[in-house]
Amino acid sequence: MTLQQLEYVIALDTYRHFVTAAEKCFVTQPTITIQVKKLEDEIGFTIFDKSKSPFRPTDLGEMFVRKAKVILREVGELKNMVSTELNNLEGEFRMGIIPTISPYLIPLISGSFSEKYPNSILKIEEMQSESIISALQKKEIDIGILVTPLNEPFIREVKLYNEPFVFYGQKNEELDNKKTISTQDVESLNDVWLLENGHCFRNQVLNICNNSNNNKSIKFQSGSIEALKKMVDNYGGFTLVPEMAINKRDSGSCINFSDPKPIREVSIVVHHSFSKDNLIEALRVEILEKIPKNFIKKKNFMKINWR
């Protein structure tokens, strides 16, 4: 027994004519005839007495039709309730975001998002990537923003943008005259300042630097991008930073990479069971409105994975 079969029965009861009922249901007359016959075979009695013209329900058929109408009405109410709930942005949602994105992205969107959706509360926590993945799996958070791809079977990824990496070195005449730098140039340099172990950004920088040479001086000093820049300013060496971390107050030399530029892919991630697609879309739209447009349009790039 299917809901479609119940709809056919109600249509036949309404119009008392197979062709008309079929037209109203947008199917052929044989289709509605075959489906109602299958239903009658399943329930063990005839729903309509076809010996009369126009045909009419049998006694058991009348009871069946009344119950079918109740069932379809309740199904309709259930669909409306689910639709309303899925489209409702009211409530409290938990979001994890990695520390190398949070300080640059959240201030851009928090004010406007709150104004547009005053009844939607985002509880945002900075978390490292592996912690976000674990929290999503345990349903401890609803949404994550981090670097993808993750290739986790239980996670759905909604891509946001490609953010370029930028070379950051202590200011000097040689760097000031450089227009761009290549990944090959970076591989030959020593004294790389990196984030602490556990940060996905650290793994990406190592992948760009191709740093398997034990003779290079790798310094693991800090848990924040801003602190790394200060270390470069004060002690030399270099680091790589996401483009959104560059600002006019920086005292070091910021050099863009030549094409293909190394980038990180930033995405919204949720558990596959998460059903608030309208919340995902609201966040996506808000973020894309605030970030540099070249992050979205950038085509000639080299995606740097961290896993």
CSV table of N, CA and C in Angstrom, one decimal, residues 78-133:
chain,number,residue,atom,x,y,z
A,78,LEU,N,2.2,16.7,8.2
A,78,LEU,CA,3.5,16.3,8.6
A,78,LEU,C,4.6,16.9,7.6
A,79,LYS,N,4.3,16.9,6.3
A,79,LYS,CA,5.2,17.5,5.4
A,79,LYS,C,5.3,19.0,5.6
A,80,ASN,N,4.2,19.7,5.9
A,80,ASN,CA,4.2,21.1,6.2
A,80,ASN,C,5.1,21.4,7.5
A,81,MET,N,4.9,20.5,8.5
A,81,MET,CA,5.6,20.7,9.7
A,81,MET,C,7.1,20.6,9.5
A,82,VAL,N,7.5,19.5,8.7
A,82,VAL,CA,8.9,19.3,8.4
A,82,VAL,C,9.5,20.4,7.6
A,83,SER,N,8.7,20.9,6.6
A,83,SER,CA,9.2,22.0,5.8
A,83,SER,C,9.4,23.3,6.6
A,84,THR,N,8.5,23.5,7.5
A,84,THR,CA,8.6,24.7,8.3
A,84,THR,C,9.8,24.6,9.3
A,85,GLU,N,10.0,23.4,9.8
A,85,GLU,CA,11.1,23.2,10.7
A,85,GLU,C,12.4,23.4,10.0
A,86,LEU,N,12.5,22.8,8.8
A,86,LEU,CA,13.8,22.9,8.0
A,86,LEU,C,14.1,24.3,7.6
A,87,ASN,N,13.1,25.1,7.4
A,87,ASN,CA,13.3,26.4,6.9
A,87,ASN,C,13.4,27.4,8.1
A,88,ASN,N,13.2,26.9,9.3
A,88,ASN,CA,13.3,27.8,10.4
A,88,ASN,C,14.7,28.0,10.9
A,89,LEU,N,15.1,29.3,10.9
A,89,LEU,CA,16.5,29.6,11.4
A,89,LEU,C,16.5,30.0,12.8
A,90,GLU,N,15.4,29.9,13.5
A,90,GLU,CA,15.4,30.2,14.9
A,90,GLU,C,16.1,29.1,15.7
A,91,GLY,N,16.8,29.5,16.8
A,91,GLY,CA,17.4,28.5,17.7
A,91,GLY,C,18.9,28.7,17.9
A,92,GLU,N,19.5,27.8,18.6
A,92,GLU,CA,20.9,28.0,18.9
A,92,GLU,C,21.7,26.9,18.2
A,93,PHE,N,22.8,27.3,17.5
A,93,PHE,CA,23.6,26.3,16.7
A,93,PHE,C,25.0,26.4,17.1
A,94,ARG,N,25.7,25.3,17.2
A,94,ARG,CA,27.1,25.3,17.6
A,94,ARG,C,28.0,25.1,16.4
A,95,MET,N,29.0,26.0,16.4
A,95,MET,CA,29.9,26.0,15.2
A,95,MET,C,31.3,26.0,15.7
A,96,GLY,N,32.1,25.1,15.0
A,96,GLY,CA,33.6,25.1,15.3
A,96,GLY,C,34.3,25.6,14.1
A,97,ILE,N,35.3,26.4,14.3
A,97,ILE,CA,36.1,27.0,13.2
A,97,ILE,C,37.6,27.0,13.6
A,98,ILE,N,38.4,26.7,12.6
A,98,ILE,CA,39.9,26.6,12.9
A,98,ILE,C,40.5,28.0,13.2
A,99,PRO,N,41.5,28.0,14.1
A,99,PRO,CA,42.1,29.3,14.5
A,99,PRO,C,42.7,30.2,13.4
A,100,THR,N,43.1,29.5,12.3
A,100,THR,CA,43.7,30.3,11.2
A,100,THR,C,42.7,30.9,10.3
A,101,ILE,N,41.4,30.7,10.5
A,101,ILE,CA,40.4,31.3,9.7
A,101,ILE,C,39.5,32.2,10.6
A,102,SER,N,39.3,31.8,11.8
A,102,SER,CA,38.4,32.5,12.7
A,102,SER,C,38.6,34.0,12.9
A,103,PRO,N,39.8,34.5,13.3
A,103,PRO,CA,40.0,35.9,13.5
A,103,PRO,C,39.9,36.8,12.3
A,104,TYR,N,39.9,36.2,11.1
A,104,TYR,CA,39.8,37.0,9.9
A,104,TYR,C,38.4,37.0,9.3
A,105,LEU,N,37.7,35.9,9.5
A,105,LEU,CA,36.4,35.7,8.9
A,105,LEU,C,35.3,36.1,9.8
A,106,ILE,N,35.3,35.6,11.1
A,106,ILE,CA,34.2,35.9,12.0
A,106,ILE,C,33.9,37.3,12.2
A,107,PRO,N,34.9,38.2,12.4
A,107,PRO,CA,34.5,39.6,12.5
A,107,PRO,C,33.8,40.2,11.3
A,108,LEU,N,34.1,39.6,10.1
A,108,LEU,CA,33.5,40.2,8.9
A,108,LEU,C,32.0,39.9,8.8
A,109,ILE,N,31.6,38.7,9.3
A,109,ILE,CA,30.2,38.3,9.1
A,109,ILE,C,29.3,38.3,10.4
A,110,SER,N,29.9,38.4,11.6
A,110,SER,CA,29.1,38.3,12.8
A,110,SER,C,28.0,39.4,12.9
A,111,GLY,N,28.4,40.6,12.6
A,111,GLY,CA,27.4,41.7,12.8
A,111,GLY,C,26.3,41.6,11.8
A,112,SER,N,26.6,41.5,10.5
A,112,SER,CA,25.5,41.4,9.5
A,112,SER,C,24.7,40.2,9.7
A,113,PHE,N,25.3,39.0,10.1
A,113,PHE,CA,24.5,37.8,10.2
A,113,PHE,C,23.5,38.0,11.4
A,114,SER,N,24.0,38.6,12.5
A,114,SER,CA,23.1,38.8,13.6
A,114,SER,C,21.9,39.8,13.3
A,115,GLU,N,22.2,40.8,12.5
A,115,GLU,CA,21.1,41.7,12.1
A,115,GLU,C,20.1,41.0,11.2
A,116,LYS,N,20.5,40.2,10.3
A,116,LYS,CA,19.6,39.5,9.4
A,116,LYS,C,18.8,38.4,10.1
A,117,TYR,N,19.5,37.7,11.0
A,117,TYR,CA,18.9,36.5,11.7
A,117,TYR,C,19.0,36.7,13.2
A,118,PRO,N,18.2,37.7,13.7
A,118,PRO,CA,18.3,38.0,15.2
A,118,PRO,C,17.9,36.8,16.1
A,119,ASN,N,17.1,35.9,15.5
A,119,ASN,CA,16.6,34.7,16.4
A,119,ASN,C,17.5,33.5,16.2
A,120,SER,N,18.6,33.7,15.4
A,120,SER,CA,19.5,32.5,15.2
A,120,SER,C,20.8,32.8,16.0
A,121,ILE,N,21.1,32.0,17.0
A,121,ILE,CA,22.3,32.2,17.8
A,121,ILE,C,23.3,31.2,17.4
A,122,LEU,N,24.5,31.8,17.0
A,122,LEU,CA,25.7,30.9,16.7
A,122,LEU,C,26.6,30.9,17.9
A,123,LYS,N,26.8,29.7,18.5
A,123,LYS,CA,27.8,29.6,19.5
A,123,LYS,C,29.1,29.1,18.8
A,124,ILE,N,30.1,30.0,18.7
A,124,ILE,CA,31.3,29.8,17.9
A,124,ILE,C,32.5,29.5,18.8
A,125,GLU,N,33.2,28.4,18.5
A,125,GLU,CA,34.3,28.0,19.2
A,125,GLU,C,35.5,27.7,18.3
A,126,GLU,N,36.7,28.2,18.6
A,126,GLU,CA,37.9,27.9,17.8
A,126,GLU,C,38.3,26.5,18.2
A,127,MET,N,38.5,25.7,17.2
A,127,MET,CA,38.9,24.3,17.4
A,127,MET,C,39.8,23.9,16.3
A,128,GLN,N,40.8,23.0,16.6
A,128,GLN,CA,41.6,22.5,15.5
A,128,GLN,C,40.8,21.5,14.6
A,129,SER,N,41.3,21.3,13.5
A,129,SER,CA,40.6,20.5,12.4
A,129,SER,C,40.1,19.1,12.9
A,130,GLU,N,41.1,18.4,13.5
A,130,GLU,CA,40.7,17.0,14.0
A,130,GLU,C,39.6,17.1,15.0
A,131,SER,N,39.7,18.1,15.9
A,131,SER,CA,38.6,18.2,16.9
A,131,SER,C,37.3,18.5,16.3
A,132,ILE,N,37.2,19.3,15.2
A,132,ILE,CA,36.0,19.6,14.6
A,132,ILE,C,35.4,18.4,13.9
A,133,ILE,N,36.3,17.6,13.3
A,133,ILE,CA,35.8,16.3,12.7
A,133,ILE,C,35.2,15.4,13.7
